[in-house]
CSV table of C-alpha atoms and ligand atoms in Angstrom, one decimal:
chain,number,residue,atom,x,y,z
A,167,UNK,CA,135.7,70.6,111.3
A,168,UNK,CA,136.5,67.9,109.0
A,169,UNK,CA,136.8,67.4,105.4
A,170,UNK,CA,135.8,64.0,104.7
A,171,UNK,CA,136.2,61.9,101.6
A,172,UNK,CA,133.8,58.9,101.8
A,173,UNK,CA,134.7,56.3,99.1
A,174,UNK,CA,132.3,53.1,99.2
A,175,UNK,CA,132.1,50.4,96.0
A,176,UNK,CA,129.5,47.6,96.5
A,177,UNK,CA,127.9,45.5,94.3
A,178,UNK,CA,124.5,46.2,97.1
A,179,UNK,CA,124.0,49.7,96.2
A,180,UNK,CA,122.0,50.9,100.0
A,181,UNK,CA,122.2,46.8,100.9
A,182,UNK,CA,125.7,47.4,101.5
A,183,UNK,CA,126.9,46.5,104.8
A,184,UNK,CA,130.4,48.5,104.8
A,185,UNK,CA,128.9,51.6,103.6
A,186,UNK,CA,126.4,51.3,105.9
A,187,UNK,CA,129.2,51.2,108.9
A,188,UNK,CA,130.9,53.5,107.2
A,189,UNK,CA,128.4,56.1,107.0
A,190,UNK,CA,127.7,55.6,111.1
A,191,UNK,CA,131.1,56.2,111.6
A,192,UNK,CA,131.0,59.2,109.4
A,193,UNK,CA,128.1,60.4,111.2
A,194,UNK,CA,130.1,60.1,114.5
A,195,UNK,CA,132.9,62.3,113.3
A,196,UNK,CA,130.1,64.9,112.2
A,197,UNK,CA,129.3,65.1,116.2
A,198,UNK,CA,132.4,65.3,117.3
A,199,UNK,CA,133.7,67.8,114.9
A,200,UNK,CA,130.8,69.8,113.5
A,201,UNK,CA,130.8,72.1,110.2
A,202,UNK,CA,132.3,69.1,108.3
A,203,UNK,CA,132.0,67.7,105.3
A,204,UNK,CA,131.6,65.0,103.3
A,205,UNK,CA,132.7,64.6,100.0
A,206,UNK,CA,131.0,60.8,98.9
A,207,UNK,CA,132.1,58.9,95.9
A,208,UNK,CA,130.5,55.2,95.1
A,209,UNK,CA,133.1,53.5,92.6
A,210,UNK,CA,130.7,51.0,92.0
A,211,UNK,CA,128.7,53.6,90.2
A,212,UNK,CA,131.4,55.8,88.8
A,213,UNK,CA,133.7,53.0,88.1
A,214,UNK,CA,137.4,53.9,86.8
A,215,UNK,CA,138.8,52.0,84.0
A,216,UNK,CA,142.0,49.7,84.8
A,217,UNK,CA,145.0,51.5,84.7
A,218,UNK,CA,145.9,51.7,81.0
A,219,UNK,CA,149.7,52.1,79.6
A,220,UNK,CA,149.2,55.3,77.8
A,221,UNK,CA,147.4,56.5,80.6
A,222,UNK,CA,150.5,55.4,83.2
A,223,UNK,CA,152.8,56.8,80.4
A,224,UNK,CA,151.2,60.4,80.5
A,225,UNK,CA,152.2,61.0,83.8
A,226,UNK,CA,156.0,60.2,83.2
A,227,UNK,CA,155.9,63.1,80.5
A,228,UNK,CA,156.4,66.7,82.7
A,229,UNK,CA,153.4,68.7,82.4
A,230,UNK,CA,154.1,71.0,80.0
A,231,UNK,CA,155.7,68.5,77.5
A,232,UNK,CA,151.8,66.6,77.2
A,233,UNK,CA,150.1,66.4,73.7
A,234,UNK,CA,146.5,67.2,74.2
A,235,UNK,CA,145.7,63.3,74.5
A,236,UNK,CA,148.4,62.6,77.3
A,237,UNK,CA,147.2,65.5,79.1
A,238,UNK,CA,143.4,63.9,79.5
A,239,UNK,CA,144.6,60.8,80.4
A,240,UNK,CA,147.1,62.1,83.4
A,241,UNK,CA,144.4,64.3,84.2
A,242,UNK,CA,142.5,61.7,85.5
A,243,UNK,CA,145.1,60.7,87.6
A,244,UNK,CA,145.7,64.4,88.7
A,245,UNK,CA,142.0,64.5,89.8
A,246,UNK,CA,141.9,62.2,91.7
A,247,UNK,CA,144.3,63.1,93.9
A,248,UNK,CA,143.9,66.6,93.9
A,249,UNK,CA,140.7,65.2,95.8
A,250,UNK,CA,142.6,63.2,98.1
A,251,UNK,CA,144.6,66.1,99.2
A,252,UNK,CA,141.7,68.7,99.6
A,253,UNK,CA,140.6,66.6,102.4
A,254,UNK,CA,142.1,65.4,106.1
A,255,UNK,CA,139.8,62.3,106.7
A,256,UNK,CA,140.2,59.3,104.3
A,257,UNK,CA,136.8,57.1,104.8
A,258,UNK,CA,136.9,53.5,102.6
A,259,UNK,CA,134.0,51.1,102.9
A,260,UNK,CA,135.6,48.2,101.4
A,261,UNK,CA,133.6,44.9,100.7
A,262,UNK,CA,135.3,41.3,100.2
A,263,UNK,CA,135.2,40.6,96.8
A,264,UNK,CA,137.0,37.3,95.6
A,265,UNK,CA,139.3,36.8,98.7
A,266,UNK,CA,141.4,40.7,97.7
A,267,UNK,CA,139.7,44.6,97.6
A,268,UNK,CA,137.0,45.4,95.0
A,269,UNK,CA,137.9,46.0,91.6
A,270,UNK,CA,137.2,49.5,91.7
A,271,UNK,CA,138.9,50.3,94.5
A,272,UNK,CA,142.4,49.0,93.3
A,273,UNK,CA,141.8,51.2,90.4
A,274,UNK,CA,141.0,54.1,92.3
A,275,UNK,CA,144.6,53.6,94.0
A,276,UNK,CA,146.5,52.7,91.3
A,277,UNK,CA,145.8,56.8,90.0
A,278,UNK,CA,146.1,58.1,93.8
A,279,UNK,CA,149.0,56.2,94.6
A,280,UNK,CA,151.6,58.0,91.9
A,281,UNK,CA,155.5,58.3,92.6
A,282,UNK,CA,156.5,61.8,92.8
A,283,UNK,CA,153.0,62.9,93.7
A,284,UNK,CA,151.8,60.9,96.9
A,285,UNK,CA,155.2,59.1,97.2
A,286,UNK,CA,159.1,59.7,96.2
A,287,UNK,CA,161.0,56.8,95.9
A,288,UNK,CA,164.4,57.0,97.8
A,289,UNK,CA,168.1,55.3,98.5
A,290,UNK,CA,166.2,54.1,101.8
A,291,UNK,CA,163.5,53.1,100.2
A,292,UNK,CA,159.6,54.9,99.2
A,293,UNK,CA,158.6,57.8,101.3
A,294,UNK,CA,155.1,59.4,101.5
A,295,UNK,CA,154.1,62.2,100.8
A,296,UNK,CA,150.9,62.6,102.4
A,297,UNK,CA,150.3,64.3,105.2
A,298,UNK,CA,148.2,65.1,108.3
A,299,UNK,CA,145.5,62.4,107.1
A,300,UNK,CA,143.5,60.2,109.2
A,301,UNK,CA,142.3,56.9,107.7
A,302,UNK,CA,139.2,54.6,108.8
A,303,UNK,CA,138.2,51.6,107.0
A,304,UNK,CA,135.6,49.4,106.8
A,305,UNK,CA,135.6,46.0,106.4
A,306,UNK,CA,132.8,43.5,105.2
A,307,UNK,CA,133.3,40.3,104.3
A,308,UNK,CA,130.9,37.0,104.2
A,309,UNK,CA,133.6,34.9,105.5
A,310,UNK,CA,135.6,35.2,108.8
A,311,UNK,CA,139.3,35.8,107.6
A,312,UNK,CA,140.3,38.3,110.2
A,313,UNK,CA,144.0,38.1,112.0
A,314,UNK,CA,144.8,35.1,109.4
A,315,UNK,CA,146.6,35.1,105.9
A,316,UNK,CA,143.7,35.5,103.9
A,317,UNK,CA,143.1,38.8,104.8
A,318,UNK,CA,144.5,39.7,102.6
A,319,UNK,CA,142.6,43.3,102.5
A,320,UNK,CA,143.8,44.4,105.7
A,321,UNK,CA,147.3,44.1,105.0
A,322,UNK,CA,147.6,45.3,101.5
A,323,UNK,CA,145.1,49.0,102.5
A,324,UNK,CA,147.6,49.7,105.0
A,325,UNK,CA,150.5,49.3,103.4
A,326,UNK,CA,149.4,51.4,100.4
A,327,UNK,CA,148.1,54.1,102.4
A,328,UNK,CA,151.1,53.9,104.7
A,329,UNK,CA,153.4,54.3,101.2
A,330,UNK,CA,151.3,57.2,100.8
A,331,UNK,CA,152.3,58.9,104.2
A,332,UNK,CA,148.7,57.6,105.5
A,333,UNK,CA,150.3,56.3,108.6
A,334,UNK,CA,147.2,57.1,111.2
A,335,UNK,CA,144.6,54.2,110.4
A,336,UNK,CA,142.0,52.4,112.0
A,337,UNK,CA,140.4,49.0,111.1
A,338,UNK,CA,136.8,47.9,111.3
A,339,UNK,CA,135.2,44.7,110.4
A,340,UNK,CA,132.2,43.1,109.9
A,341,UNK,CA,132.5,39.6,109.1
A,342,UNK,CA,130.3,35.9,108.4
A,343,UNK,CA,128.2,37.8,106.5
A,344,UNK,CA,126.8,35.0,104.3
A,345,UNK,CA,127.4,32.2,107.5
A,346,UNK,CA,123.7,32.4,108.8
A,347,UNK,CA,121.3,35.3,109.8
A,348,UNK,CA,122.1,35.0,113.7
A,349,UNK,CA,126.8,34.9,112.8
A,350,UNK,CA,125.8,38.3,110.1
A,351,UNK,CA,122.9,40.7,112.9
A,352,UNK,CA,125.8,40.0,114.9
A,353,UNK,CA,128.6,40.9,113.5
A,354,UNK,CA,127.0,43.8,112.3
A,355,UNK,CA,126.1,44.7,115.3
A,356,UNK,CA,129.3,44.3,117.2
A,357,UNK,CA,130.6,46.7,114.2
A,358,UNK,CA,128.3,48.8,114.7
A,359,UNK,CA,128.8,49.2,118.8
A,360,UNK,CA,132.8,49.4,118.4
A,361,UNK,CA,132.2,52.5,115.9
A,362,UNK,CA,130.2,54.1,117.9
A,363,UNK,CA,132.5,53.3,120.9
A,364,UNK,CA,134.9,54.7,119.2
A,365,UNK,CA,133.5,58.4,119.0
A,366,UNK,CA,132.2,60.4,122.0
A,367,UNK,CA,128.9,61.4,121.9
A,368,UNK,CA,127.3,59.2,119.6
A,369,UNK,CA,124.1,59.0,119.2
A,370,UNK,CA,121.5,58.4,115.9
A,371,UNK,CA,121.9,61.1,113.8
A,372,UNK,CA,119.8,61.6,110.9
A,373,UNK,CA,120.3,64.7,108.5
A,374,UNK,CA,124.0,65.1,109.1
A,375,UNK,CA,125.4,65.3,105.6
A,376,UNK,CA,125.6,61.5,104.8
A,377,UNK,CA,122.9,61.1,102.8
A,378,UNK,CA,120.4,57.5,102.0
A,379,UNK,CA,121.1,56.3,105.8
A,380,UNK,CA,118.9,53.7,106.9
B,83,FMN,C1,131.4,39.2,93.4
B,83,FMN,C2,131.2,38.6,95.3
B,83,FMN,C3,132.6,38.1,95.6
B,83,FMN,C4,132.6,37.8,97.0
B,83,FMN,N1,133.8,37.4,97.9
B,83,FMN,C5,134.1,36.7,98.8
B,83,FMN,C6,134.8,36.5,99.4
B,83,FMN,O1,136.1,36.0,98.7
B,83,FMN,N2,134.5,36.3,100.7
B,83,FMN,C7,134.2,36.6,101.3
B,83,FMN,O2,134.4,36.1,102.9
B,83,FMN,N3,132.6,37.1,101.1
B,83,FMN,C8,133.3,37.3,100.1
B,83,FMN,N4,131.7,37.9,99.1
B,83,FMN,C9,130.6,38.3,100.2
B,83,FMN,C10,130.9,40.0,100.4
B,83,FMN,O3,131.8,40.0,100.9
B,83,FMN,C11,130.1,39.9,101.1
B,83,FMN,O4,128.5,39.4,100.7
B,83,FMN,C12,130.1,41.5,102.1
B,83,FMN,O5,129.2,41.7,103.4
B,83,FMN,C13,130.0,42.4,101.1
B,83,FMN,O6,129.7,43.7,102.0
B,83,FMN,P1,128.8,44.9,101.3
B,83,FMN,O7,127.5,44.7,102.4
B,83,FMN,O8,129.9,46.3,101.8
B,83,FMN,O9,128.7,44.7,100.1
B,83,FMN,C14,131.6,37.9,98.0
B,83,FMN,C15,130.6,39.0,97.3
B,83,FMN,C16,130.8,39.2,96.3
B,83,FMN,C17,129.5,40.0,95.3
């Protein structure tokens, strides 16, 4: 049994390629690990504000010394970290926006990647504090960037997860989605096949806990 935290952030809702492929991946994980539980977070609908100074500074105050406002501000990050740590599998569906990750996803990262909570500074550099977490990243892009300097998404997300100690990461790609129907369909089919090959015993799955599959 896996406890899967599924975070997607596409502006396209049900039309999202990254969300669709990530759902397929999760269905495969569920087939491999019956009775798994999925917590689904839609950052495009329930978006987080950018991290601002007052919220950040609330983290620096010891918990028992925070006033009411500071407690409320610190609780946003505390809750997201507690949520992350209560799962053992992280699936991020990641559209490319303006050559980067969605700002809503960045706002989530800014709250879960937190010194003293998910990593700590040492004389040898930062050390991750998140243990036993498997991550899957599903990227969807209008153009083709994989293995080029413009693919900042993959390096960034793998690095920031690694900073927290999440070093077991698998990356999946659907690219060229805005490069004509043929490229789009081939790319989606390729990514879906890669996902299906990854998970043994994969078969079309319905009603397995990931709602809204198309
Ligand atoms: C606001 C916005 C910005 C985008 N910027 C880029 C970009 O910089 N590079 C790119 O290849 N595609 C870009 N796209 C296209 C998306 O990456 C593409 O539509 C992809 O399918 C989005 O993932 P999704 O289907 O999961 O939403 C952009 C799309 C939107 C809506």
